[in-house]
Amino acid sequence: MSIAVLSIILIVLLFAFLGAGLWVAFSLLGVGIAAMALFSNAPLGLVMATTMWGHSNSWALAALPLFIWMGEILFRSRLSDDMFTGLSPWMNRLPGQLLHVNVFACGIFAAVSGSSAATAATIGKLSIPELSRRGYPEKMVIGTLAGSATLGLLIPPSIILIVYGVATEQSIARLFIAGVLPGLLLMTLFVGYVAVWAILNRDSLPMEDISATFREKLRRSRRLLPVMLLIGGVIGSIYAGIASPTDAAAVGVVLALILSWSSGTLTRASFVDGLMGATVTSCMIGFILAGASFLTVAMGFTGIPRILAEWIGGLGLSTFTLLAALTVFFVILGCFLDGISVVVLTASVIMPMVQQAGIDPLWFGIFLVIVVEMSQITPPVGFNLFVLQSLTGRDILTVAYAALPFFFLMIVALVLIVIFPSIVTYLPEQM
Amino acid sequence: MRHALNTIYRLAGGLAASFIVAIVAIVFVQVCLNLADKIAAAFTGTGLGLTIPSYADFTGFFLAASTFLALAYALRAGGHIRVTLLLSRLPTRAQHGFEIAVVAIALAMSAFASWYIILLVYESFEYGDRSSGMVSVPLWLPQLPVAFGLIILTIALLDELVGLLRGRTASWDGKGENLLSE
């Protein structure tokens, strides 16, 4: 059998497994088993056992459960309330007024949480009822939230960047810092869009009249102080090189516990809920990574990634064409798969091709995460859409339509980081 | 029997959670020691050299133990991600059939993986493999929870398969995917 036929068999098998509803981790393991059984005489079971063990005990990966837990604790705290109160007085001058609270609150929460669905849920549970009560158009309320919540993936700490870093052996600290400027870029684009939209649609917006004195504003913003300190402590210590992401995450968990204890939201029940939620989520991701690491090794035995890389190299595509093709491919894949699966599949199969094309793996990680962000708001499988669907009671297509402008803004951001790669690489180079 | 199995899944889940707490504890204490070290260095000119020996290794071991021990618990809580898009469009009877097939496939893989992990642990024990680092532990020790986790997962999948074949619904049914997972 030729390698092309075998590749097709493996792809069909992968989609059959996934489509039938087999868990992602098992689907990856299954394809790995098939690849090794068909392509090599290496001792399958032993390779599988050693890879699964070897890749699941790792110091760098330990940051993952900790950041997830930190997000779970803050999700159960009074943080979203504090953010709304603290941010809203500052948004009066901007056209679009309180719609910007969504963007900024998501941006800030993204800096303490590594997850986009958690960001959407935390900010949305407060801002959706509040903004609809004040008469803001539903489409913009949902859209800003769906779009901005995806920042959870890009602004450090980021769970998906940890997964990418571990799967491709990149420094997680550098990936985190590389995500900062693109995250701010996206926030700027979102704020700009909301402002322009508000100027063009003055009639459909309510007139807010919360004129507060500067003193009053400062007094209300005091409630933002604890979360700002948390962000500063966690991200600052990574950037300053004092702490590795795992160290920073442990400190973050302790600070988040103190924060929620001092605001009176830490109960025995909320502690156990948060901890068990974090245990389940990190187990799910850890198991997928174990499956993916075996698939990567199995793929190495088949030689498919190398041949794919040589084939793409032989086509002589420009980097731009290659990236455009990859974007389309990932967006389609992301319509059906969750972000973590897209990232681990990329690491197993596509990475050699990317490196062959001379693309910086650090830069590519950020590029990939923005594409995954886009896939969070494309139907039928988009986790932010699911969260907003359950928060608003609207059907998924309505939510997706509201999020569409933000999808295009992310494409703009992609084009910008392709043209100006230093948006990504500038900060890590300063470390 | 039912009670005993549920207790095993919950115990393993609780143990997995306590390993995460242990990671936070060990890393946090180390960060505090680093800080004390820096302060001491600033005052006296020399650091105290405070480190928990091999703490990075232990963190990794705890992580592996947590991930694998939680497998069955996460399975039953609907925590493992899968694509339910096509499945949810099918009539209930067909869904049930697919569920049986999927659980059977997963069971076969889980049993296969368990067997080879047990072999790995046995080999580590037999050859006396030890971890590198200041505090060197026999490798079979941290590998043991990984093996236990996979065995418990295999038992849980078998448990589900029997239930499904008897016409019951799966324990993760209706619990949905963990939406906050990403």
CSV table of C-alpha atoms in Angstrom, one decimal, chain B residues 33-34 36-50:
chain,number,residue,atom,x,y,z
B,33,LEU,CA,11.5,29.9,50.0
B,34,ASN,CA,12.8,31.6,46.8
B,36,ALA,CA,13.1,34.3,51.6
B,37,ASP,CA,16.3,33.4,49.8
B,38,LYS,CA,16.3,36.7,47.8
B,39,ILE,CA,15.6,38.7,50.9
B,40,ALA,CA,18.4,36.9,52.8
B,41,ALA,CA,20.7,37.5,49.9
B,42,ALA,CA,19.8,41.2,49.9
B,43,PHE,CA,20.7,41.6,53.6
B,44,THR,CA,23.6,39.3,54.1
B,45,GLY,CA,25.0,39.0,50.6
B,46,THR,CA,24.6,35.2,50.4
B,47,GLY,CA,21.5,33.2,49.7
B,48,LEU,CA,20.4,30.5,52.0
B,49,GLY,CA,20.0,28.1,49.1
B,50,LEU,CA,16.5,27.0,50.3
